């Protein structure tokens, strides 16, 4: 008989009672170091006092009023995001897929308003992940995820990642824009070449099409900049954000330049929960921490430290790891063994890591991770590696 909770996930048999910082305690008292952060979402870790208090205080005052009224918490959060980015205006929603839906609608409608309604198609990339709604599934283009959910929403042309010739060849009379993740998270922690991002910017300007970035996973400080596009020295026209922006509270956003943002006039788009006082109180509390002087530099420093250790492991154990890749505190180890085995060994050592495409072990600790916890994690990862090492190599490594 089917379980009451719909079994659409392959869940590990772990249930958590509470957390503190990067640590989680299971209901039966085990302590685990969380290097998944609820898939790069619990950016401030667990039980962060400033975030917990902001949510509790706002919950006690007013949680939800609907977008029929002004919402000061949303106005403030939008202004702060505008001040910190390329964007002139922000739309709030509740998830990454919903942010991408909003971004796709904004891009199409902006073309329509410019008298170019025939430009409705998007260039997207192999290995991408944009969400599980019908349009974002089509943008994701993964045959496994699409199977049985047809007809596939039309308008997405998939080309190889980091391949500018393929992008140029795919641009046609119907192209509205390009949608790209600066770092493909689900696809295997694959960073875009920074030159590729600059070339995408240039080709969009050349053809008068729109550059959309999906920073749902790479954004909100994850790579050591507020947004990963900053590393390339360019800016998108529109951008989707979610995951880390609420620190675990459901919140998503579409950030856009005025020229594109103005396409979503009253009546064109909306959501009931999006940007309500509670969600925006959480978003503001997260920004308080991430925008504090020196915070992002610390993310960079800790990311480099983690990466150096991972590069070392990949060099020392080529039987287990093919390479290390990633940016900031979004790092991956491409495994030579089935990644599930490595992940299970990590859990046995007390380290929760997650997986990604291309047989990659993904490490995405809370951005507030301490050096001591980072050192612990590196030790656990090394011991986990020894656990899965083929026995002859194990003898040699001792
Ligand atoms: C997780 C993710 C999404 C989807 O976000 P949901 O909140 O699960 O809908 C979209 N794009 C990227 C890059 C993601 O990592």
CSV table of C-alpha atoms in Angstrom, one decimal, residues 26-342:
chain,number,residue,atom,x,y,z
A,26,UNK,CA,18.7,12.9,14.3
A,27,UNK,CA,15.6,11.9,16.3
A,28,UNK,CA,17.7,9.0,17.7
A,29,UNK,CA,20.5,11.3,18.9
A,30,UNK,CA,23.1,10.9,16.1
A,31,UNK,CA,25.1,14.1,15.2
A,32,UNK,CA,25.8,14.8,11.5
A,33,UNK,CA,27.7,17.6,9.8
A,34,UNK,CA,25.5,19.0,7.1
A,35,UNK,CA,27.4,19.6,3.9
A,36,UNK,CA,24.2,19.6,1.8
A,37,UNK,CA,22.4,22.5,3.5
A,38,UNK,CA,19.0,21.2,2.3
A,39,UNK,CA,20.4,21.5,-1.2
A,40,UNK,CA,22.3,24.7,-0.9
A,41,UNK,CA,19.3,26.3,0.8
A,42,UNK,CA,20.0,26.6,4.6
A,43,UNK,CA,22.6,29.3,3.8
A,44,UNK,CA,22.9,30.4,7.4
A,45,UNK,CA,22.9,26.8,8.7
A,46,UNK,CA,20.4,25.6,11.3
A,47,UNK,CA,18.9,27.6,14.2
A,48,UNK,CA,20.7,30.8,13.2
A,49,UNK,CA,19.6,33.2,16.0
A,50,UNK,CA,19.1,36.3,13.8
A,51,UNK,CA,17.1,34.4,11.2
A,52,UNK,CA,15.0,32.4,13.7
A,53,UNK,CA,14.2,35.6,15.7
A,54,UNK,CA,13.3,37.6,12.6
A,55,UNK,CA,10.8,34.8,11.5
A,56,UNK,CA,9.4,34.4,15.0
A,57,UNK,CA,8.9,38.1,15.5
A,58,UNK,CA,7.3,38.6,12.1
A,59,UNK,CA,5.1,35.5,12.5
A,60,UNK,CA,3.7,37.0,15.7
A,61,UNK,CA,2.9,40.3,14.1
A,62,UNK,CA,1.5,39.5,10.6
A,63,UNK,CA,2.4,36.6,8.4
A,64,UNK,CA,0.4,37.1,5.3
A,65,UNK,CA,-1.7,39.9,3.8
A,66,UNK,CA,-1.7,39.2,0.0
A,67,UNK,CA,-0.4,41.3,-2.8
A,68,UNK,CA,-3.6,43.4,-2.9
A,69,UNK,CA,-1.8,45.6,-0.4
A,70,UNK,CA,1.6,47.2,0.1
A,71,UNK,CA,4.2,45.0,1.9
A,72,UNK,CA,6.9,47.0,3.5
A,73,UNK,CA,9.1,44.0,4.2
A,74,UNK,CA,9.0,43.2,0.5
A,75,UNK,CA,9.7,46.8,-0.6
A,76,UNK,CA,12.7,46.8,1.7
A,77,UNK,CA,14.1,43.4,0.5
A,78,UNK,CA,13.6,44.4,-3.2
A,79,UNK,CA,15.4,47.8,-2.6
A,80,UNK,CA,18.3,46.0,-1.0
A,81,UNK,CA,18.6,43.5,-3.9
A,82,UNK,CA,18.3,46.3,-6.4
A,83,UNK,CA,21.1,48.3,-4.6
A,84,UNK,CA,23.3,45.2,-4.5
A,85,UNK,CA,22.9,44.0,-8.2
A,86,UNK,CA,22.4,45.0,-11.8
A,87,UNK,CA,18.6,44.9,-11.3
A,88,UNK,CA,16.1,47.7,-11.2
A,89,UNK,CA,13.1,45.8,-9.9
A,90,UNK,CA,12.3,42.5,-8.2
A,91,UNK,CA,9.3,40.1,-8.3
A,92,UNK,CA,8.9,37.7,-5.4
A,93,UNK,CA,7.6,34.1,-5.5
A,94,UNK,CA,8.1,30.9,-3.6
A,95,UNK,CA,10.5,28.5,-5.3
A,96,UNK,CA,13.2,28.2,-8.0
A,97,UNK,CA,10.9,26.7,-10.6
A,98,UNK,CA,8.4,29.5,-10.0
A,99,UNK,CA,11.1,32.1,-10.3
A,100,UNK,CA,12.2,30.6,-13.7
A,101,UNK,CA,8.5,30.5,-14.8
A,102,UNK,CA,8.3,34.2,-14.0
A,103,UNK,CA,11.6,34.9,-15.8
A,104,UNK,CA,10.5,33.0,-18.9
A,105,UNK,CA,7.2,34.8,-19.0
A,106,UNK,CA,8.9,38.2,-18.5
A,107,UNK,CA,11.4,37.5,-21.3
A,108,UNK,CA,8.6,36.4,-23.7
A,109,UNK,CA,6.3,39.3,-22.8
A,110,UNK,CA,9.2,41.9,-23.1
A,111,UNK,CA,9.7,40.6,-26.7
A,112,UNK,CA,6.0,40.8,-27.4
A,113,UNK,CA,5.8,44.3,-26.0
A,114,UNK,CA,8.7,45.3,-28.2
A,115,UNK,CA,6.7,44.2,-31.2
A,116,UNK,CA,8.7,41.0,-31.6
A,117,UNK,CA,6.2,38.4,-30.5
A,118,UNK,CA,7.6,35.9,-33.0
A,119,UNK,CA,10.7,35.8,-30.7
A,120,UNK,CA,9.5,33.3,-28.1
A,121,UNK,CA,12.2,30.6,-28.1
A,122,UNK,CA,15.1,30.2,-25.6
A,123,UNK,CA,18.5,28.7,-25.9
A,124,UNK,CA,19.2,26.4,-22.9
A,125,UNK,CA,22.1,24.0,-22.1
A,126,UNK,CA,22.8,20.4,-21.8
A,127,UNK,CA,23.2,19.5,-18.1
A,128,UNK,CA,21.0,22.3,-17.0
A,129,UNK,CA,18.4,22.2,-14.2
A,130,UNK,CA,15.7,24.8,-14.1
A,131,UNK,CA,12.9,23.0,-12.1
A,132,UNK,CA,10.0,20.6,-12.3
A,133,UNK,CA,7.1,22.6,-13.6
A,134,UNK,CA,6.1,21.9,-17.2
A,135,UNK,CA,8.0,24.9,-18.8
A,136,UNK,CA,11.0,24.6,-16.5
A,137,UNK,CA,11.2,20.8,-17.3
A,138,UNK,CA,11.3,21.7,-21.0
A,139,UNK,CA,14.0,24.2,-20.3
A,140,UNK,CA,15.9,21.5,-18.3
A,141,UNK,CA,15.5,19.1,-21.2
A,142,UNK,CA,16.5,16.0,-19.3
A,143,UNK,CA,14.8,13.1,-21.2
A,144,UNK,CA,14.5,11.1,-17.9
A,145,UNK,CA,12.6,13.9,-16.2
A,146,UNK,CA,10.4,14.5,-19.2
A,147,UNK,CA,9.3,10.9,-19.8
A,148,UNK,CA,5.6,10.6,-19.7
A,149,UNK,CA,4.9,14.2,-19.1
A,150,UNK,CA,4.3,15.2,-22.7
A,151,UNK,CA,3.5,17.1,-24.8
A,152,UNK,CA,6.7,19.0,-24.0
A,153,UNK,CA,6.3,22.8,-23.6
A,154,UNK,CA,7.6,24.3,-26.9
A,155,UNK,CA,10.2,27.0,-27.1
A,156,UNK,CA,13.5,25.5,-25.7
A,157,UNK,CA,16.5,24.7,-27.9
A,158,UNK,CA,19.2,22.8,-26.1
A,159,UNK,CA,22.9,23.2,-27.0
A,160,UNK,CA,26.1,22.0,-25.4
A,161,UNK,CA,27.3,23.9,-22.3
A,162,UNK,CA,30.4,26.2,-22.7
A,163,UNK,CA,30.2,25.9,-26.5
A,164,UNK,CA,29.9,29.3,-28.2
A,165,UNK,CA,29.7,28.0,-31.8
A,166,UNK,CA,26.7,25.9,-30.8
A,167,UNK,CA,25.0,29.0,-29.3
A,168,UNK,CA,25.6,31.1,-32.4
A,169,UNK,CA,24.3,28.3,-34.7
A,170,UNK,CA,21.1,28.0,-32.6
A,171,UNK,CA,20.2,31.7,-32.7
A,172,UNK,CA,17.3,32.2,-35.2
A,173,UNK,CA,14.5,34.5,-36.0
A,174,UNK,CA,12.4,33.1,-33.2
A,175,UNK,CA,15.0,33.4,-30.4
A,176,UNK,CA,14.0,35.6,-27.5
A,177,UNK,CA,17.0,34.9,-25.3
A,178,UNK,CA,19.4,32.6,-23.5
A,179,UNK,CA,18.9,31.0,-20.1
A,180,UNK,CA,22.1,29.8,-18.4
A,181,UNK,CA,23.3,28.7,-14.9
A,182,UNK,CA,26.7,30.3,-14.1
A,183,UNK,CA,27.4,27.1,-12.3
A,184,UNK,CA,25.4,24.0,-13.2
A,185,UNK,CA,24.5,22.6,-9.8
A,186,UNK,CA,22.3,19.6,-10.3
A,187,UNK,CA,24.1,18.9,-13.6
A,188,UNK,CA,27.3,18.0,-11.8
A,189,UNK,CA,28.7,21.2,-10.2
A,190,UNK,CA,30.0,22.4,-13.6
A,191,UNK,CA,31.0,26.1,-13.7
A,192,UNK,CA,30.6,28.0,-16.9
A,193,UNK,CA,33.8,29.3,-18.4
A,194,UNK,CA,33.9,33.0,-17.5
A,195,UNK,CA,34.8,33.8,-21.1
A,196,UNK,CA,31.7,31.8,-22.2
A,197,UNK,CA,29.5,34.0,-20.0
A,198,UNK,CA,31.1,37.2,-21.4
A,199,UNK,CA,30.6,35.8,-24.9
A,200,UNK,CA,26.9,35.1,-24.1
A,201,UNK,CA,26.5,38.7,-23.0
A,202,UNK,CA,28.1,39.9,-26.2
A,203,UNK,CA,26.0,37.7,-28.5
A,204,UNK,CA,22.8,38.8,-26.7
A,205,UNK,CA,23.7,42.4,-27.3
A,206,UNK,CA,24.7,41.7,-30.9
A,207,UNK,CA,21.3,40.0,-31.8
A,208,UNK,CA,19.1,42.1,-29.4
A,209,UNK,CA,18.1,39.1,-27.4
A,210,UNK,CA,17.7,38.7,-23.6
A,211,UNK,CA,20.3,37.2,-21.3
A,212,UNK,CA,18.6,35.3,-18.5
A,213,UNK,CA,20.6,33.7,-15.7
A,214,UNK,CA,19.4,31.0,-13.3
A,215,UNK,CA,21.2,31.8,-10.1
A,216,UNK,CA,18.8,29.7,-8.0
A,217,UNK,CA,21.7,27.6,-6.7
A,218,UNK,CA,24.8,29.7,-7.5
A,219,UNK,CA,23.4,33.0,-6.0
A,220,UNK,CA,23.0,34.5,-2.6
A,221,UNK,CA,26.7,34.2,-1.7
A,222,UNK,CA,27.2,30.6,-2.6
A,223,UNK,CA,30.2,31.2,-4.8
A,224,UNK,CA,31.7,33.9,-2.6
A,225,UNK,CA,30.1,36.8,-4.5
A,226,UNK,CA,26.5,37.8,-3.9
A,227,UNK,CA,25.8,36.4,-7.4
A,228,UNK,CA,28.1,34.2,-9.5
A,229,UNK,CA,27.7,36.4,-12.6
A,230,UNK,CA,29.9,39.0,-10.9
A,231,UNK,CA,32.9,36.7,-11.3
A,232,UNK,CA,32.6,37.2,-15.1
A,233,UNK,CA,32.5,41.0,-14.9
A,234,UNK,CA,29.2,41.1,-16.8
A,235,UNK,CA,25.5,41.3,-15.8
A,236,UNK,CA,22.4,39.5,-17.1
A,237,UNK,CA,19.2,41.2,-18.1
A,238,UNK,CA,17.0,39.1,-15.9
A,239,UNK,CA,17.8,36.6,-13.2
A,240,UNK,CA,16.0,33.9,-11.1
A,241,UNK,CA,16.9,33.4,-7.5
A,242,UNK,CA,15.6,31.0,-4.8
A,243,UNK,CA,17.2,28.4,-2.5
A,244,UNK,CA,19.6,30.3,-0.2
A,245,UNK,CA,17.6,33.6,-0.4
A,246,UNK,CA,15.3,32.6,2.5
A,247,UNK,CA,17.8,30.6,4.5
A,248,UNK,CA,15.4,27.7,4.4
A,249,UNK,CA,12.2,29.6,4.4
A,250,UNK,CA,10.5,29.2,0.9
A,251,UNK,CA,11.3,32.3,-1.1
A,252,UNK,CA,12.1,33.0,-4.8
A,253,UNK,CA,12.7,36.1,-6.8
A,254,UNK,CA,13.0,37.4,-10.4
A,255,UNK,CA,15.5,40.3,-10.7
A,256,UNK,CA,15.4,42.4,-13.8
A,257,UNK,CA,16.5,45.5,-15.6
A,258,UNK,CA,13.6,48.0,-16.0
A,259,UNK,CA,13.3,47.4,-19.7
A,260,UNK,CA,12.3,43.8,-19.0
A,261,UNK,CA,10.7,44.2,-15.6
A,262,UNK,CA,8.1,46.6,-17.0
A,263,UNK,CA,6.7,43.8,-19.1
A,264,UNK,CA,4.9,42.3,-16.1
A,265,UNK,CA,2.2,44.9,-15.7
A,266,UNK,CA,-0.8,44.4,-13.4
A,267,UNK,CA,-2.8,41.4,-14.5
A,268,UNK,CA,0.1,39.7,-16.4
A,269,UNK,CA,1.6,37.6,-13.6
A,270,UNK,CA,1.1,37.0,-9.9
A,271,UNK,CA,1.2,34.5,-7.0
A,272,UNK,CA,-0.7,34.3,-3.7
A,273,UNK,CA,2.1,33.7,-1.3
A,274,UNK,CA,5.0,35.5,-3.1
A,275,UNK,CA,6.8,38.1,-1.1
A,276,UNK,CA,4.5,37.9,1.9
A,277,UNK,CA,5.7,39.6,5.2
A,278,UNK,CA,7.0,36.4,6.7
A,279,UNK,CA,9.0,35.3,3.7
A,280,UNK,CA,10.5,38.7,3.2
A,281,UNK,CA,11.4,39.0,6.9
A,282,UNK,CA,13.4,35.9,6.4
A,283,UNK,CA,15.0,37.2,3.2
A,284,UNK,CA,15.9,40.5,4.9
A,285,UNK,CA,17.5,38.6,7.9
A,286,UNK,CA,19.5,36.5,5.4
A,287,UNK,CA,20.7,39.6,3.6
A,288,UNK,CA,21.7,41.2,7.0
A,289,UNK,CA,24.2,38.4,7.4
A,290,UNK,CA,25.4,37.9,3.8
A,291,UNK,CA,25.9,41.6,3.1
A,292,UNK,CA,27.8,42.3,6.4
A,293,UNK,CA,31.3,43.6,5.7
A,294,UNK,CA,33.8,40.7,5.0
A,295,UNK,CA,31.2,37.9,4.9
A,296,UNK,CA,31.5,37.1,1.3
A,297,UNK,CA,35.3,37.3,1.5
A,298,UNK,CA,35.1,34.7,4.2
A,299,UNK,CA,33.0,32.4,1.9
A,300,UNK,CA,35.7,32.8,-0.7
A,301,UNK,CA,38.4,31.9,1.8
A,302,UNK,CA,36.6,28.9,3.2
A,303,UNK,CA,35.7,27.8,-0.4
A,304,UNK,CA,39.3,27.9,-1.3
A,305,UNK,CA,40.3,25.9,1.7
A,306,UNK,CA,37.7,23.2,1.0
A,307,UNK,CA,38.7,23.1,-2.6
A,308,UNK,CA,42.4,22.8,-1.8
A,309,UNK,CA,41.6,19.7,0.4
A,310,UNK,CA,39.4,18.3,-2.4
A,311,UNK,CA,42.1,18.8,-5.0
A,312,UNK,CA,44.5,17.0,-2.7
A,313,UNK,CA,42.1,14.0,-2.3
A,314,UNK,CA,41.6,13.8,-6.0
A,315,UNK,CA,45.4,13.7,-6.6
A,316,UNK,CA,46.0,11.2,-3.8
A,317,UNK,CA,43.1,8.9,-4.6
A,318,UNK,CA,42.6,8.7,-8.4
A,319,UNK,CA,40.9,5.3,-7.9
A,320,UNK,CA,38.1,7.2,-6.2
A,321,UNK,CA,38.0,10.7,-7.7
A,322,UNK,CA,38.5,11.9,-11.2
A,323,UNK,CA,38.6,15.6,-10.5
A,324,UNK,CA,37.4,18.4,-8.2
A,325,UNK,CA,35.4,21.3,-9.5
A,326,UNK,CA,33.2,24.2,-8.4
A,327,UNK,CA,33.2,27.7,-7.0
A,328,UNK,CA,33.2,29.0,-3.5
A,329,UNK,CA,31.2,26.8,-1.2
A,330,UNK,CA,29.6,24.9,-4.1
A,331,UNK,CA,32.1,22.2,-4.8
A,332,UNK,CA,32.0,18.8,-6.4
A,333,UNK,CA,34.2,15.7,-6.6
A,334,UNK,CA,33.6,13.6,-9.8
A,335,UNK,CA,33.8,10.0,-8.6
A,336,UNK,CA,35.4,7.1,-10.3
A,337,UNK,CA,33.3,4.8,-8.2
A,338,UNK,CA,29.5,5.0,-8.0
A,339,UNK,CA,28.9,8.3,-6.1
A,340,UNK,CA,26.3,6.6,-3.9
A,341,UNK,CA,29.0,4.4,-2.4
A,342,UNK,CA,31.1,7.5,-1.5
